[in-house]
């Protein structure tokens, strides 16, 4: 300030021309007549300041800066090649070179933005926040902590199934502690929450930080430690807990840590509840309690036994015992290996267990790694003349089965098989599947009097439908998706591969079928899918164009836009948390299916530009 007030002998703007009292402007600048320049201010060469923008006082702009309409820059330092979007407000901050700040953003006092950062629309950077170079702040974000190691700050806290980020870089222990306090602040003081994790050291570290945050706001914690997710969900429903937290590596991305939040039914928090937790987190509006009111931490000891007892109340165990099945089960180095073998033994099964000990280093962490286990499972099933094989995936939530001939049954075919068996064993069954599931489901189950409800692709929609409508008392008996996740609502309204496999054994016993008997009669499904990258800001425009182009055609708007061409269909679905479109298609043959898929992929790419 002393320099700009000309109280020193320092020469300001060697290449800048003085234009009035306290205003220095470099060569080649374009300043709109309606822009307001408040002295003292220094503006470098080739800058462009547009209509109704306000710059200064005590601001310095480097060379080649662009300030859009109605933007406001007050007591800031901008280095070279900085772009400031429409109606963006900068106050007493430092913006380094080649940084782009889009429209309607707010950068508060003391913030420092490093080189080559990109801040998308409607973001807020809080006071004293530091962004290291090359960071991306997604649209609508409120940045409350300095971003040093991670590449980006998510536009919303919850994405997909929960809060996800790079372990120990984006999601750190202090982040987890703050997140735990936010979830606890959403709940009442004195409420009880169940916490659990996978068997890895990163999840253990993060869970302990989460517990500290929960306790600090007066919430009691029952810690299940390392536990399969279906048992955790069951424990929430069977206790006084009002919610739960489970921490694990993301099922299909081993670099990412996933923190999942559950309500009193053991299902995912509603979108409304997620927004409330998110608001507390970003505003840092935590409840603080006296030392005497800090929550208690306990370790319940009978969670597995309680799950097992309830499990067998819902399985016709004598029917399964009568078949004396030989099962090959691949536990994929997961925690189920310590729980499920004894339960299968109680059902009279002769079990051959593979990879039956927990080891987080060996656990397959991608779809490809899990698929690589299936050839060995198939070979062992046929070699030992077993009745079937099963691969448990995703911390006990999903499964893939192998019939007695070694044929793998997965995806839409496994969903159709489970739905048919449910329809045959439950009169007038009500079945729910996502809108992406194959069209073969409805005609197959209608032969046995069952009805099908289509839901959105979000797992919480299947879970919500499975809980039933309290106004009509209607309940869905079975729900499933095309990735091996199944829900039997009479047990619990969430994915549970252990119970789904038990029901599969029961339904086969009741119908006296082998797996291959059902699988061989199922029509071939030909659902194909593609992923198309698309910037956030044009997703809405593309959906509007597609909606207008398909006016008068047979379409469904349950989730995205599903367009029918006779018996063929294509679904264009914008991803809720990533800059992608998902495109699904199903046709009468392979050629028509791929043709339909390619048509809409190319259309999205054309509209994207």
mmCIF file with all atom_site columns, N, CA and C in Angstrom, residues 31 76 85 102 131 168 206 257 278 306 390 423 426 444 452 492 529 559 602:
data_model
loop_
_atom_site.group_PDB
_atom_site.id
_atom_site.type_symbol
_atom_site.label_atom_id
_atom_site.label_alt_id
_atom_site.label_comp_id
_atom_site.label_asym_id
_atom_site.label_entity_id
_atom_site.label_seq_id
_atom_site.pdbx_PDB_ins_code
_atom_site.Cartn_x
_atom_site.Cartn_y
_atom_site.Cartn_z
_atom_site.occupancy
_atom_site.B_iso_or_equiv
_atom_site.pdbx_formal_charge
_atom_site.auth_seq_id
_atom_site.auth_comp_id
_atom_site.auth_asym_id
_atom_site.auth_atom_id
_atom_site.pdbx_PDB_model_num
ATOM 1  N N  . UNK A 1 31  ? -10.233 -1.027  -21.827 1.00 0.00 ? 31  UNK A N  1
ATOM 2  C CA . UNK A 1 31  ? -11.063 -0.830  -20.633 1.00 0.00 ? 31  UNK A CA 1
ATOM 3  C C  . UNK A 1 31  ? -12.386 -0.223  -21.083 1.00 0.00 ? 31  UNK A C  1
ATOM 4  N N  . UNK A 1 76  ? -6.673  -6.894  -4.591  1.00 0.00 ? 76  UNK A N  1
ATOM 5  C CA . UNK A 1 76  ? -6.182  -8.208  -5.032  1.00 0.00 ? 76  UNK A CA 1
ATOM 6  C C  . UNK A 1 76  ? -4.918  -8.062  -5.882  1.00 0.00 ? 76  UNK A C  1
ATOM 7  N N  . UNK A 1 85  ? -14.324 -14.413 -14.400 1.00 0.00 ? 85  UNK A N  1
ATOM 8  C CA . UNK A 1 85  ? -15.613 -14.556 -15.065 1.00 0.00 ? 85  UNK A CA 1
ATOM 9  C C  . UNK A 1 85  ? -16.648 -13.527 -14.675 1.00 0.00 ? 85  UNK A C  1
ATOM 10 N N  . UNK A 1 102 ? -14.216 -18.920 -13.281 1.00 0.00 ? 102 UNK A N  1
ATOM 11 C CA . UNK A 1 102 ? -15.420 -18.743 -14.092 1.00 0.00 ? 102 UNK A CA 1
ATOM 12 C C  . UNK A 1 102 ? -16.462 -17.889 -13.379 1.00 0.00 ? 102 UNK A C  1
ATOM 13 N N  . UNK A 1 131 ? -4.768  -22.874 -2.538  1.00 0.00 ? 131 UNK A N  1
ATOM 14 C CA . UNK A 1 131 ? -4.857  -23.911 -3.566  1.00 0.00 ? 131 UNK A CA 1
ATOM 15 C C  . UNK A 1 131 ? -3.499  -24.007 -4.248  1.00 0.00 ? 131 UNK A C  1
ATOM 16 N N  . UNK A 1 168 ? -6.163  -40.691 1.858   1.00 0.00 ? 168 UNK A N  1
ATOM 17 C CA . UNK A 1 168 ? -5.068  -40.007 2.551   1.00 0.00 ? 168 UNK A CA 1
ATOM 18 C C  . UNK A 1 168 ? -4.498  -38.835 1.758   1.00 0.00 ? 168 UNK A C  1
ATOM 19 N N  . UNK A 1 206 ? -9.150  -44.100 8.938   1.00 0.00 ? 206 UNK A N  1
ATOM 20 C CA . UNK A 1 206 ? -10.208 -43.144 8.672   1.00 0.00 ? 206 UNK A CA 1
ATOM 21 C C  . UNK A 1 206 ? -11.414 -43.367 9.579   1.00 0.00 ? 206 UNK A C  1
ATOM 22 N N  . UNK A 1 257 ? -11.167 -44.065 -1.709  1.00 0.00 ? 257 UNK A N  1
ATOM 23 C CA . UNK A 1 257 ? -11.787 -44.501 -0.468  1.00 0.00 ? 257 UNK A CA 1
ATOM 24 C C  . UNK A 1 257 ? -13.242 -44.070 -0.488  1.00 0.00 ? 257 UNK A C  1
ATOM 25 N N  . UNK A 1 278 ? -24.152 -32.097 4.232   1.00 0.00 ? 278 UNK A N  1
ATOM 26 C CA . UNK A 1 278 ? -23.246 -31.305 3.397   1.00 0.00 ? 278 UNK A CA 1
ATOM 27 C C  . UNK A 1 278 ? -23.245 -29.840 3.813   1.00 0.00 ? 278 UNK A C  1
ATOM 28 N N  . UNK A 1 306 ? -26.452 -62.578 15.883  1.00 0.00 ? 306 UNK A N  1
ATOM 29 C CA . UNK A 1 306 ? -27.793 -62.033 15.668  1.00 0.00 ? 306 UNK A CA 1
ATOM 30 C C  . UNK A 1 306 ? -28.182 -62.097 14.193  1.00 0.00 ? 306 UNK A C  1
ATOM 31 N N  . UNK A 1 390 ? -19.938 -70.107 -6.494  1.00 0.00 ? 390 UNK A N  1
ATOM 32 C CA . UNK A 1 390 ? -20.335 -68.730 -6.268  1.00 0.00 ? 390 UNK A CA 1
ATOM 33 C C  . UNK A 1 390 ? -19.097 -67.898 -5.945  1.00 0.00 ? 390 UNK A C  1
ATOM 34 N N  . UNK A 1 423 ? -40.520 -65.676 -8.912  1.00 0.00 ? 423 UNK A N  1
ATOM 35 C CA . UNK A 1 423 ? -41.890 -65.707 -9.423  1.00 0.00 ? 423 UNK A CA 1
ATOM 36 C C  . UNK A 1 423 ? -42.502 -67.097 -9.297  1.00 0.00 ? 423 UNK A C  1
ATOM 37 N N  . UNK A 1 426 ? -43.102 -67.690 -5.297  1.00 0.00 ? 426 UNK A N  1
ATOM 38 C CA . UNK A 1 426 ? -43.924 -66.729 -4.548  1.00 0.00 ? 426 UNK A CA 1
ATOM 39 C C  . UNK A 1 426 ? -45.092 -66.296 -5.423  1.00 0.00 ? 426 UNK A C  1
ATOM 40 N N  . UNK A 1 444 ? -40.908 -63.099 -18.877 1.00 0.00 ? 444 UNK A N  1
ATOM 41 C CA . UNK A 1 444 ? -40.530 -64.311 -18.150 1.00 0.00 ? 444 UNK A CA 1
ATOM 42 C C  . UNK A 1 444 ? -41.313 -64.452 -16.845 1.00 0.00 ? 444 UNK A C  1
ATOM 43 N N  . UNK A 1 452 ? -43.669 -56.460 -12.550 1.00 0.00 ? 452 UNK A N  1
ATOM 44 C CA . UNK A 1 452 ? -42.355 -55.828 -12.488 1.00 0.00 ? 452 UNK A CA 1
ATOM 45 C C  . UNK A 1 452 ? -42.508 -54.314 -12.404 1.00 0.00 ? 452 UNK A C  1
ATOM 46 N N  . UNK A 1 492 ? -34.081 -57.877 4.716   1.00 0.00 ? 492 UNK A N  1
ATOM 47 C CA . UNK A 1 492 ? -33.667 -56.493 4.886   1.00 0.00 ? 492 UNK A CA 1
ATOM 48 C C  . UNK A 1 492 ? -33.676 -55.804 3.519   1.00 0.00 ? 492 UNK A C  1
ATOM 49 N N  . UNK A 1 529 ? -23.493 -51.185 -23.533 1.00 0.00 ? 529 UNK A N  1
ATOM 50 C CA . UNK A 1 529 ? -23.407 -49.867 -22.924 1.00 0.00 ? 529 UNK A CA 1
ATOM 51 C C  . UNK A 1 529 ? -22.138 -49.160 -23.355 1.00 0.00 ? 529 UNK A C  1
ATOM 52 N N  . UNK A 1 559 ? -35.635 -42.378 -15.588 1.00 0.00 ? 559 UNK A N  1
ATOM 53 C CA . UNK A 1 559 ? -34.270 -41.944 -15.281 1.00 0.00 ? 559 UNK A CA 1
ATOM 54 C C  . UNK A 1 559 ? -33.585 -41.662 -16.612 1.00 0.00 ? 559 UNK A C  1
ATOM 55 N N  . UNK A 1 602 ? -22.808 -41.158 -31.206 1.00 0.00 ? 602 UNK A N  1
ATOM 56 C CA . UNK A 1 602 ? -22.377 -40.161 -32.185 1.00 0.00 ? 602 UNK A CA 1
ATOM 57 C C  . UNK A 1 602 ? -23.204 -38.884 -32.075 1.00 0.00 ? 602 UNK A C  1
#
